Structure formats: structure tokens, C-alpha cells
């Protein structure tokens, strides 16, 4: 296992335009943190925070055709298992950061808003954050194999979640008033872990399908 982890790191280091990908990842993370911590209610920060981790999978997949990958005895696992094992703790750390901020804000007053409403909104945001991470975990695999279909899936699943996050303060569903922060965080963690496990299953199911021509064209340019 340790040897495979070292090999993954070697593969990531050999990825085309690694420096630019690292820069993009840092930019997305910092931008996401900035937007998250500059708002009491929903914001678009989750977009950067949920997508920056995808660069791990992307870096490995871009290099999947290299000799170092093809010569590995665990070539399949390098595309269907290890990337998601590496991504899972990062997703959990980001979710923990977001949850901590929302727990902190749950006791902070907001003008013209009751304490119960504030609490319900923060619980709802925690759940929505985990769903956003879940969708990205699945979508990154689908878009690699079926780019157009993957983009459509993102439009009909991820986009509504982002809109719900941004406008959650306008209308709060009655269900959110029944939630607690503990339940929201626990549920969120289950959703994220389930998303990572489902990603492994989906990657194995789609392993034999060729990479999308659009993605291959982008990789060749890189």
C-alpha cells in the first residue's frame, strides 16, 4: 500500500501542467474560504471548496496513459480506488471546516431574523454542503467518460443545490426547523463517505469505457 501511495505521488508529480493545477486548486480553495467566511448566510464559496479536491483525480487520470501507470501491477486501482481514498479525507476536512463555521454562526444574531430561523438555516447549509460534495464526487467520474452527459447531470443536480445554498435565507423549509446541528453534521458525514464509496463503485463499473473524446483532446493539449 505504501509503495502504491508513493507511486500515486510520483504520478501526480508527472502530470502535465502540474504547477498550473496546483495554482488552480489553491485559488479555488482560498476563494471558497474567503466567500464562506465573509457571509452569514449561503454563498458560492462551496463551488471552489467542493471542486478543488477533484484535481487529485484529474491529475492521475491525465497521466493514466503514461508508461509508469500502464506498467504498474495496480494500474486499475490507480484509476478506480486510490484517487478516491486520497480525496476522502480532504472532503471530510473541508466539510469539517464548513460545519465549524456554521456551528459558530448558529448562535450569532442576524438583523430581522429570529434565532430559530438562523439555527435552521445553518443546519440546512451543512446538509446542502455535503450534498454538493457528494454530487461533485460522482460527477467527476461521469464527465471523464461521458462528458456531455456529465455536464447535463451537473446542470440538473449541482446547480440547483448551489442556488438553494445561495437563496436559503429567502424561504426556509419547515423540515429544517426539526434538525439539530449534531444531526446535520452526522448526516453530512454519512453522505460524504457514501459518496466516496459510491465513487469507487462507479469508477469500477465505468473502467472499461474509453475516456471522453473531449477530455482526451483537452489532455493532449495539456
PDB file of C-alpha atoms in Angstrom:
ATOM      1  CA  UNK A   1       0.000   0.000   0.000  1.00  0.00           C
ATOM      2  CA  UNK A   2       2.817   2.395   0.898  1.00  0.00           C
ATOM      3  CA  UNK A   3       4.528   1.641  -2.399  1.00  0.00           C
ATOM      4  CA  UNK A   4       1.315   2.388  -4.293  1.00  0.00           C
ATOM      5  CA  UNK A   5       0.838   5.674  -2.429  1.00  0.00           C
ATOM      6  CA  UNK A   6       4.392   6.669  -3.347  1.00  0.00           C
ATOM      7  CA  UNK A   7       3.634   5.720  -6.945  1.00  0.00           C
ATOM      8  CA  UNK A   8       0.476   7.860  -6.916  1.00  0.00           C
ATOM      9  CA  UNK A   9       2.509  10.813  -5.681  1.00  0.00           C
ATOM     10  CA  UNK A  10       5.027  10.175  -8.450  1.00  0.00           C
ATOM     11  CA  UNK A  11       2.219  10.061 -10.999  1.00  0.00           C
ATOM     12  CA  UNK A  12       0.725  13.314  -9.731  1.00  0.00           C
ATOM     13  CA  UNK A  13       4.155  14.970  -9.893  1.00  0.00           C
ATOM     14  CA  UNK A  14       4.471  13.798 -13.500  1.00  0.00           C
ATOM     15  CA  UNK A  15       1.077  15.203 -14.505  1.00  0.00           C
ATOM     16  CA  UNK A  16       1.169  17.796 -17.333  1.00  0.00           C
ATOM     17  CA  UNK A  17       0.943  21.394 -16.163  1.00  0.00           C
ATOM     18  CA  UNK A  18       1.148  20.318 -12.518  1.00  0.00           C
ATOM     19  CA  UNK A  19       2.092  23.805 -11.325  1.00  0.00           C
ATOM     20  CA  UNK A  20      -0.923  25.361 -13.002  1.00  0.00           C
ATOM     21  CA  UNK A  21      -3.197  22.710 -11.481  1.00  0.00           C
ATOM     22  CA  UNK A  22      -1.765  23.350  -8.024  1.00  0.00           C
ATOM     23  CA  UNK A  23      -2.315  27.074  -8.549  1.00  0.00           C
ATOM     24  CA  UNK A  24      -5.908  26.486  -9.638  1.00  0.00           C
ATOM     25  CA  UNK A  25      -6.506  24.209  -6.639  1.00  0.00           C
ATOM     26  CA  UNK A  26      -5.121  26.785  -4.190  1.00  0.00           C
ATOM     27  CA  UNK A  27      -7.080  29.561  -5.914  1.00  0.00           C
ATOM     28  CA  UNK A  28     -10.331  27.592  -5.660  1.00  0.00           C
ATOM     29  CA  UNK A  29      -9.695  26.730  -2.004  1.00  0.00           C
ATOM     30  CA  UNK A  30      -8.718  30.243  -0.928  1.00  0.00           C
ATOM     31  CA  UNK A  31     -11.570  31.780  -2.907  1.00  0.00           C
ATOM     32  CA  UNK A  32     -14.025  29.321  -1.399  1.00  0.00           C
ATOM     33  CA  UNK A  33     -12.807  30.020   2.148  1.00  0.00           C
ATOM     34  CA  UNK A  34     -12.993  33.781   1.538  1.00  0.00           C
ATOM     35  CA  UNK A  35     -16.590  33.654   0.328  1.00  0.00           C
ATOM     36  CA  UNK A  36     -17.626  31.218   3.056  1.00  0.00           C
ATOM     37  CA  UNK A  37     -16.199  33.258   5.929  1.00  0.00           C
ATOM     38  CA  UNK A  38     -17.418  36.593   4.559  1.00  0.00           C
ATOM     39  CA  UNK A  39     -21.085  35.580   4.647  1.00  0.00           C
ATOM     40  CA  UNK A  40     -23.509  34.744   7.441  1.00  0.00           C
ATOM     41  CA  UNK A  41     -25.886  33.005   5.038  1.00  0.00           C
ATOM     42  CA  UNK A  42     -25.442  30.939   1.888  1.00  0.00           C
ATOM     43  CA  UNK A  43     -22.810  31.828  -0.701  1.00  0.00           C
ATOM     44  CA  UNK A  44     -20.954  30.424  -3.700  1.00  0.00           C
ATOM     45  CA  UNK A  45     -17.838  29.511  -1.711  1.00  0.00           C
ATOM     46  CA  UNK A  46     -18.799  25.840  -1.756  1.00  0.00           C
ATOM     47  CA  UNK A  47     -18.138  25.754  -5.514  1.00  0.00           C
ATOM     48  CA  UNK A  48     -14.415  26.293  -5.017  1.00  0.00           C
ATOM     49  CA  UNK A  49     -14.223  24.174  -1.882  1.00  0.00           C
ATOM     50  CA  UNK A  50     -16.033  21.223  -3.427  1.00  0.00           C
ATOM     51  CA  UNK A  51     -14.111  21.231  -6.710  1.00  0.00           C
ATOM     52  CA  UNK A  52     -10.526  21.909  -5.580  1.00  0.00           C
ATOM     53  CA  UNK A  53     -10.131  18.319  -4.343  1.00  0.00           C
ATOM     54  CA  UNK A  54     -11.072  16.975  -7.801  1.00  0.00           C
ATOM     55  CA  UNK A  55      -7.605  17.952  -9.030  1.00  0.00           C
ATOM     56  CA  UNK A  56      -6.206  14.812  -7.352  1.00  0.00           C
ATOM     57  CA  UNK A  57      -8.364  12.571  -9.527  1.00  0.00           C
ATOM     58  CA  UNK A  58      -7.798  14.779 -12.550  1.00  0.00           C
ATOM     59  CA  UNK A  59      -4.006  14.680 -12.195  1.00  0.00           C
ATOM     60  CA  UNK A  60      -3.985  10.884 -12.017  1.00  0.00           C
ATOM     61  CA  UNK A  61      -6.377  10.487 -14.937  1.00  0.00           C
ATOM     62  CA  UNK A  62      -4.407  12.892 -17.139  1.00  0.00           C
ATOM     63  CA  UNK A  63      -1.336  10.736 -16.550  1.00  0.00           C
ATOM     64  CA  UNK A  64      -3.222   7.422 -16.856  1.00  0.00           C
ATOM     65  CA  UNK A  65      -1.790   6.771 -20.304  1.00  0.00           C
ATOM     66  CA  UNK A  66       1.804   7.148 -19.215  1.00  0.00           C
ATOM     67  CA  UNK A  67       4.182   4.182 -19.092  1.00  0.00           C
ATOM     68  CA  UNK A  68       4.553   4.387 -15.305  1.00  0.00           C
ATOM     69  CA  UNK A  69       0.799   3.803 -14.906  1.00  0.00           C
ATOM     70  CA  UNK A  70       0.422   1.163 -17.578  1.00  0.00           C
ATOM     71  CA  UNK A  71       3.404  -0.789 -16.243  1.00  0.00           C
ATOM     72  CA  UNK A  72       2.009  -0.861 -12.718  1.00  0.00           C
ATOM     73  CA  UNK A  73       0.514  -4.107 -11.443  1.00  0.00           C
ATOM     74  CA  UNK A  74      -2.203  -1.999  -9.847  1.00  0.00           C
ATOM     75  CA  UNK A  75      -2.964   0.123 -12.912  1.00  0.00           C
ATOM     76  CA  UNK A  76      -6.716  -0.366 -12.495  1.00  0.00           C
ATOM     77  CA  UNK A  77      -6.672   0.535  -8.799  1.00  0.00           C
ATOM     78  CA  UNK A  78      -4.756   3.709  -9.635  1.00  0.00           C
ATOM     79  CA  UNK A  79      -7.829   4.818 -11.559  1.00  0.00           C
ATOM     80  CA  UNK A  80     -10.652   3.220  -9.592  1.00  0.00           C
ATOM     81  CA  UNK A  81      -9.606   3.121  -5.935  1.00  0.00           C
ATOM     82  CA  UNK A  82      -6.624   5.081  -4.706  1.00  0.00           C
ATOM     83  CA  UNK A  83      -7.660   8.543  -6.011  1.00  0.00           C
ATOM     84  CA  UNK A  84     -10.905   8.359  -4.034  1.00  0.00           C
ATOM     85  CA  UNK A  85      -9.178   7.098  -0.907  1.00  0.00           C
ATOM     86  CA  UNK A  86      -6.885  10.123  -1.133  1.00  0.00           C
ATOM     87  CA  UNK A  87      -9.746  12.518  -1.783  1.00  0.00           C
ATOM     88  CA  UNK A  88     -11.979  11.311   1.051  1.00  0.00           C
ATOM     89  CA  UNK A  89     -10.002  12.858   3.947  1.00  0.00           C
ATOM     90  CA  UNK A  90      -9.734  16.156   2.080  1.00  0.00           C
ATOM     91  CA  UNK A  91     -13.501  16.208   1.547  1.00  0.00           C
ATOM     92  CA  UNK A  92     -14.036  15.462   5.229  1.00  0.00           C
ATOM     93  CA  UNK A  93     -11.605  18.194   6.325  1.00  0.00           C
ATOM     94  CA  UNK A  94     -13.316  20.754   4.094  1.00  0.00           C
ATOM     95  CA  UNK A  95     -16.727  19.675   5.371  1.00  0.00           C
ATOM     96  CA  UNK A  96     -15.466  19.921   8.973  1.00  0.00           C
ATOM     97  CA  UNK A  97     -14.248  23.471   8.279  1.00  0.00           C
ATOM     98  CA  UNK A  98     -17.589  24.458   6.788  1.00  0.00           C
ATOM     99  CA  UNK A  99     -19.517  22.810   9.624  1.00  0.00           C
ATOM    100  CA  UNK A 100     -17.420  24.532  12.286  1.00  0.00           C
ATOM    101  CA  UNK A 101     -18.152  27.904  10.697  1.00  0.00           C
ATOM    102  CA  UNK A 102     -21.878  27.178  10.521  1.00  0.00           C
ATOM    103  CA  UNK A 103     -21.985  25.990  14.141  1.00  0.00           C
ATOM    104  CA  UNK A 104     -20.286  29.243  15.137  1.00  0.00           C
ATOM    105  CA  UNK A 105     -22.791  31.327  13.148  1.00  0.00           C
ATOM    106  CA  UNK A 106     -25.783  29.438  14.535  1.00  0.00           C
ATOM    107  CA  UNK A 107     -25.558  31.433  17.763  1.00  0.00           C
ATOM    108  CA  UNK A 108     -24.792  34.777  16.117  1.00  0.00           C
ATOM    109  CA  UNK A 109     -27.666  37.242  15.666  1.00  0.00           C
ATOM    110  CA  UNK A 110     -28.671  38.394  12.185  1.00  0.00           C
ATOM    111  CA  UNK A 111     -30.777  41.562  11.798  1.00  0.00           C
ATOM    112  CA  UNK A 112     -34.507  40.950  11.260  1.00  0.00           C
ATOM    113  CA  UNK A 113     -34.160  37.206  11.696  1.00  0.00           C
ATOM    114  CA  UNK A 114     -35.227  35.040  14.634  1.00  0.00           C
ATOM    115  CA  UNK A 115     -32.791  32.762  16.441  1.00  0.00           C
ATOM    116  CA  UNK A 116     -34.765  29.668  15.396  1.00  0.00           C
ATOM    117  CA  UNK A 117     -34.619  30.701  11.743  1.00  0.00           C
ATOM    118  CA  UNK A 118     -30.871  31.318  11.929  1.00  0.00           C
ATOM    119  CA  UNK A 119     -30.311  27.922  13.536  1.00  0.00           C
ATOM    120  CA  UNK A 120     -32.456  26.166  10.916  1.00  0.00           C
ATOM    121  CA  UNK A 121     -30.610  27.897   8.066  1.00  0.00           C
ATOM    122  CA  UNK A 122     -27.193  26.840   9.383  1.00  0.00           C
ATOM    123  CA  UNK A 123     -28.384  23.235   9.767  1.00  0.00           C
ATOM    124  CA  UNK A 124     -29.728  23.309   6.226  1.00  0.00           C
ATOM    125  CA  UNK A 125     -26.480  24.709   4.832  1.00  0.00           C
ATOM    126  CA  UNK A 126     -24.459  21.931   6.453  1.00  0.00           C
ATOM    127  CA  UNK A 127     -26.660  19.317   4.747  1.00  0.00           C
ATOM    128  CA  UNK A 128     -26.527  21.149   1.402  1.00  0.00           C
ATOM    129  CA  UNK A 129     -22.722  21.426   1.589  1.00  0.00           C
ATOM    130  CA  UNK A 130     -22.403  17.666   1.992  1.00  0.00           C
ATOM    131  CA  UNK A 131     -24.779  17.053  -0.933  1.00  0.00           C
ATOM    132  CA  UNK A 132     -22.711  19.406  -3.113  1.00  0.00           C
ATOM    133  CA  UNK A 133     -19.533  17.465  -2.273  1.00  0.00           C
ATOM    134  CA  UNK A 134     -21.374  14.190  -2.940  1.00  0.00           C
ATOM    135  CA  UNK A 135     -22.505  15.341  -6.399  1.00  0.00           C
ATOM    136  CA  UNK A 136     -19.018  16.538  -7.371  1.00  0.00           C
ATOM    137  CA  UNK A 137     -17.526  13.212  -6.243  1.00  0.00           C
ATOM    138  CA  UNK A 138     -19.809  11.363  -8.636  1.00  0.00           C
ATOM    139  CA  UNK A 139     -19.822  13.896 -11.472  1.00  0.00           C
ATOM    140  CA  UNK A 140     -16.037  13.966 -11.864  1.00  0.00           C
ATOM    141  CA  UNK A 141     -16.117  10.293 -12.889  1.00  0.00           C
ATOM    142  CA  UNK A 142     -19.074  10.605 -15.261  1.00  0.00           C
ATOM    143  CA  UNK A 143     -17.655  13.628 -17.092  1.00  0.00           C
ATOM    144  CA  UNK A 144     -14.380  11.735 -17.667  1.00  0.00           C
ATOM    145  CA  UNK A 145     -16.215   9.004 -19.556  1.00  0.00           C
ATOM    146  CA  UNK A 146     -19.300  10.781 -20.918  1.00  0.00           C
ATOM    147  CA  UNK A 147     -18.505  14.492 -20.980  1.00  0.00           C
ATOM    148  CA  UNK A 148     -21.766  15.877 -22.374  1.00  0.00           C
ATOM    149  CA  UNK A 149     -23.917  13.612 -20.211  1.00  0.00           C
ATOM    150  CA  UNK A 150     -21.774  14.541 -17.193  1.00  0.00           C
ATOM    151  CA  UNK A 151     -22.245  18.258 -17.805  1.00  0.00           C
ATOM    152  CA  UNK A 152     -26.014  17.736 -18.107  1.00  0.00           C
ATOM    153  CA  UNK A 153     -26.005  15.820 -14.809  1.00  0.00           C
ATOM    154  CA  UNK A 154     -24.154  18.677 -13.116  1.00  0.00           C
ATOM    155  CA  UNK A 155     -26.638  21.207 -14.505  1.00  0.00           C
ATOM    156  CA  UNK A 156     -29.671  19.326 -13.187  1.00  0.00           C
ATOM    157  CA  UNK A 157     -28.196  18.294  -9.821  1.00  0.00           C
ATOM    158  CA  UNK A 158     -25.317  20.536  -8.708  1.00  0.00           C
ATOM    159  CA  UNK A 159     -26.697  23.840  -9.993  1.00  0.00           C
ATOM    160  CA  UNK A 160     -29.992  23.576  -8.024  1.00  0.00           C
ATOM    161  CA  UNK A 161     -28.044  22.785  -4.845  1.00  0.00           C
ATOM    162  CA  UNK A 162     -25.878  25.881  -5.327  1.00  0.00           C
ATOM    163  CA  UNK A 163     -28.975  28.015  -5.906  1.00  0.00           C
ATOM    164  CA  UNK A 164     -30.569  26.534  -2.779  1.00  0.00           C
ATOM    165  CA  UNK A 165     -27.444  27.426  -0.791  1.00  0.00           C
ATOM    166  CA  UNK A 166     -27.366  30.985  -2.102  1.00  0.00           C
ATOM    167  CA  UNK A 167     -31.059  31.691  -1.507  1.00  0.00           C
ATOM    168  CA  UNK A 168     -31.732  29.595   1.575  1.00  0.00           C
ATOM    169  CA  UNK A 169     -32.438  32.701   3.639  1.00  0.00           C
ATOM    170  CA  UNK A 170     -35.412  33.717   1.489  1.00  0.00           C
ATOM    171  CA  UNK A 171     -37.563  30.712   2.248  1.00  0.00           C
ATOM    172  CA  UNK A 172     -36.661  28.169   4.906  1.00  0.00           C
ATOM    173  CA  UNK A 173     -38.404  24.773   4.585  1.00  0.00           C
ATOM    174  CA  UNK A 174     -40.238  23.704   7.742  1.00  0.00           C
ATOM    175  CA  UNK A 175     -38.217  20.474   7.799  1.00  0.00           C
ATOM    176  CA  UNK A 176     -35.037  22.397   8.660  1.00  0.00           C
ATOM    177  CA  UNK A 177     -36.584  23.594  11.920  1.00  0.00           C
ATOM    178  CA  UNK A 178     -36.652  19.969  13.080  1.00  0.00           C
ATOM    179  CA  UNK A 179     -32.904  19.480  12.563  1.00  0.00           C
ATOM    180  CA  UNK A 180     -30.115  19.881  15.086  1.00  0.00           C
ATOM    181  CA  UNK A 181     -26.509  20.759  14.331  1.00  0.00           C
ATOM    182  CA  UNK A 182     -25.350  17.365  15.581  1.00  0.00           C
ATOM    183  CA  UNK A 183     -27.795  15.528  13.336  1.00  0.00           C
ATOM    184  CA  UNK A 184     -26.895  17.724  10.364  1.00  0.00           C
ATOM    185  CA  UNK A 185     -23.160  17.162  10.744  1.00  0.00           C
ATOM    186  CA  UNK A 186     -23.577  13.413  11.271  1.00  0.00           C
ATOM    187  CA  UNK A 187     -25.849  13.133   8.236  1.00  0.00           C
ATOM    188  CA  UNK A 188     -23.426  15.227   6.198  1.00  0.00           C
ATOM    189  CA  UNK A 189     -20.504  12.974   7.064  1.00  0.00           C
ATOM    190  CA  UNK A 190     -22.511   9.888   6.108  1.00  0.00           C
ATOM    191  CA  UNK A 191     -23.401  11.495   2.761  1.00  0.00           C
ATOM    192  CA  UNK A 192     -19.756  12.359   2.018  1.00  0.00           C
ATOM    193  CA  UNK A 193     -18.414   8.932   2.963  1.00  0.00           C
ATOM    194  CA  UNK A 194     -21.185   7.255   0.978  1.00  0.00           C
ATOM    195  CA  UNK A 195     -20.271   9.484  -1.974  1.00  0.00           C
ATOM    196  CA  UNK A 196     -16.646   8.362  -1.802  1.00  0.00           C
ATOM    197  CA  UNK A 197     -17.635   4.685  -1.651  1.00  0.00           C
ATOM    198  CA  UNK A 198     -20.104   5.133  -4.497  1.00  0.00           C
ATOM    199  CA  UNK A 199     -17.349   6.844  -6.499  1.00  0.00           C
ATOM    200  CA  UNK A 200     -15.193   3.729  -6.178  1.00  0.00           C
ATOM    201  CA  UNK A 201     -18.079   1.524  -7.322  1.00  0.00           C
ATOM    202  CA  UNK A 202     -18.923   3.810 -10.250  1.00  0.00           C
ATOM    203  CA  UNK A 203     -15.281   4.094 -11.321  1.00  0.00           C
ATOM    204  CA  UNK A 204     -15.048   0.299 -11.438  1.00  0.00           C
ATOM    205  CA  UNK A 205     -18.277  -0.009 -13.397  1.00  0.00           C
ATOM    206  CA  UNK A 206     -17.128   2.566 -15.960  1.00  0.00           C
ATOM    207  CA  UNK A 207     -13.472   1.496 -16.042  1.00  0.00           C
ATOM    208  CA  UNK A 208     -13.697  -0.295 -19.393  1.00  0.00           C
ATOM    209  CA  UNK A 209     -15.361   2.647 -21.106  1.00  0.00           C
ATOM    210  CA  UNK A 210     -12.953   4.911 -23.021  1.00  0.00           C
ATOM    211  CA  UNK A 211     -12.251   8.413 -21.799  1.00  0.00           C
ATOM    212  CA  UNK A 212     -14.425  11.029 -23.463  1.00  0.00           C
ATOM    213  CA  UNK A 213     -13.016  12.368 -26.751  1.00  0.00           C
ATOM    214  CA  UNK A 214     -13.477  15.922 -25.459  1.00  0.00           C
ATOM    215  CA  UNK A 215     -11.477  15.146 -22.322  1.00  0.00           C
ATOM    216  CA  UNK A 216      -8.780  13.362 -24.341  1.00  0.00           C
ATOM    217  CA  UNK A 217      -8.477  16.403 -26.628  1.00  0.00           C
ATOM    218  CA  UNK A 218      -8.062  18.669 -23.596  1.00  0.00           C
ATOM    219  CA  UNK A 219      -5.467  16.291 -22.102  1.00  0.00           C
ATOM    220  CA  UNK A 220      -3.489  16.191 -25.365  1.00  0.00           C
ATOM    221  CA  UNK A 221      -3.362  19.975 -25.410  1.00  0.00           C
ATOM    222  CA  UNK A 222      -2.066  19.901 -21.831  1.00  0.00           C
TER     223      UNK A 222
END
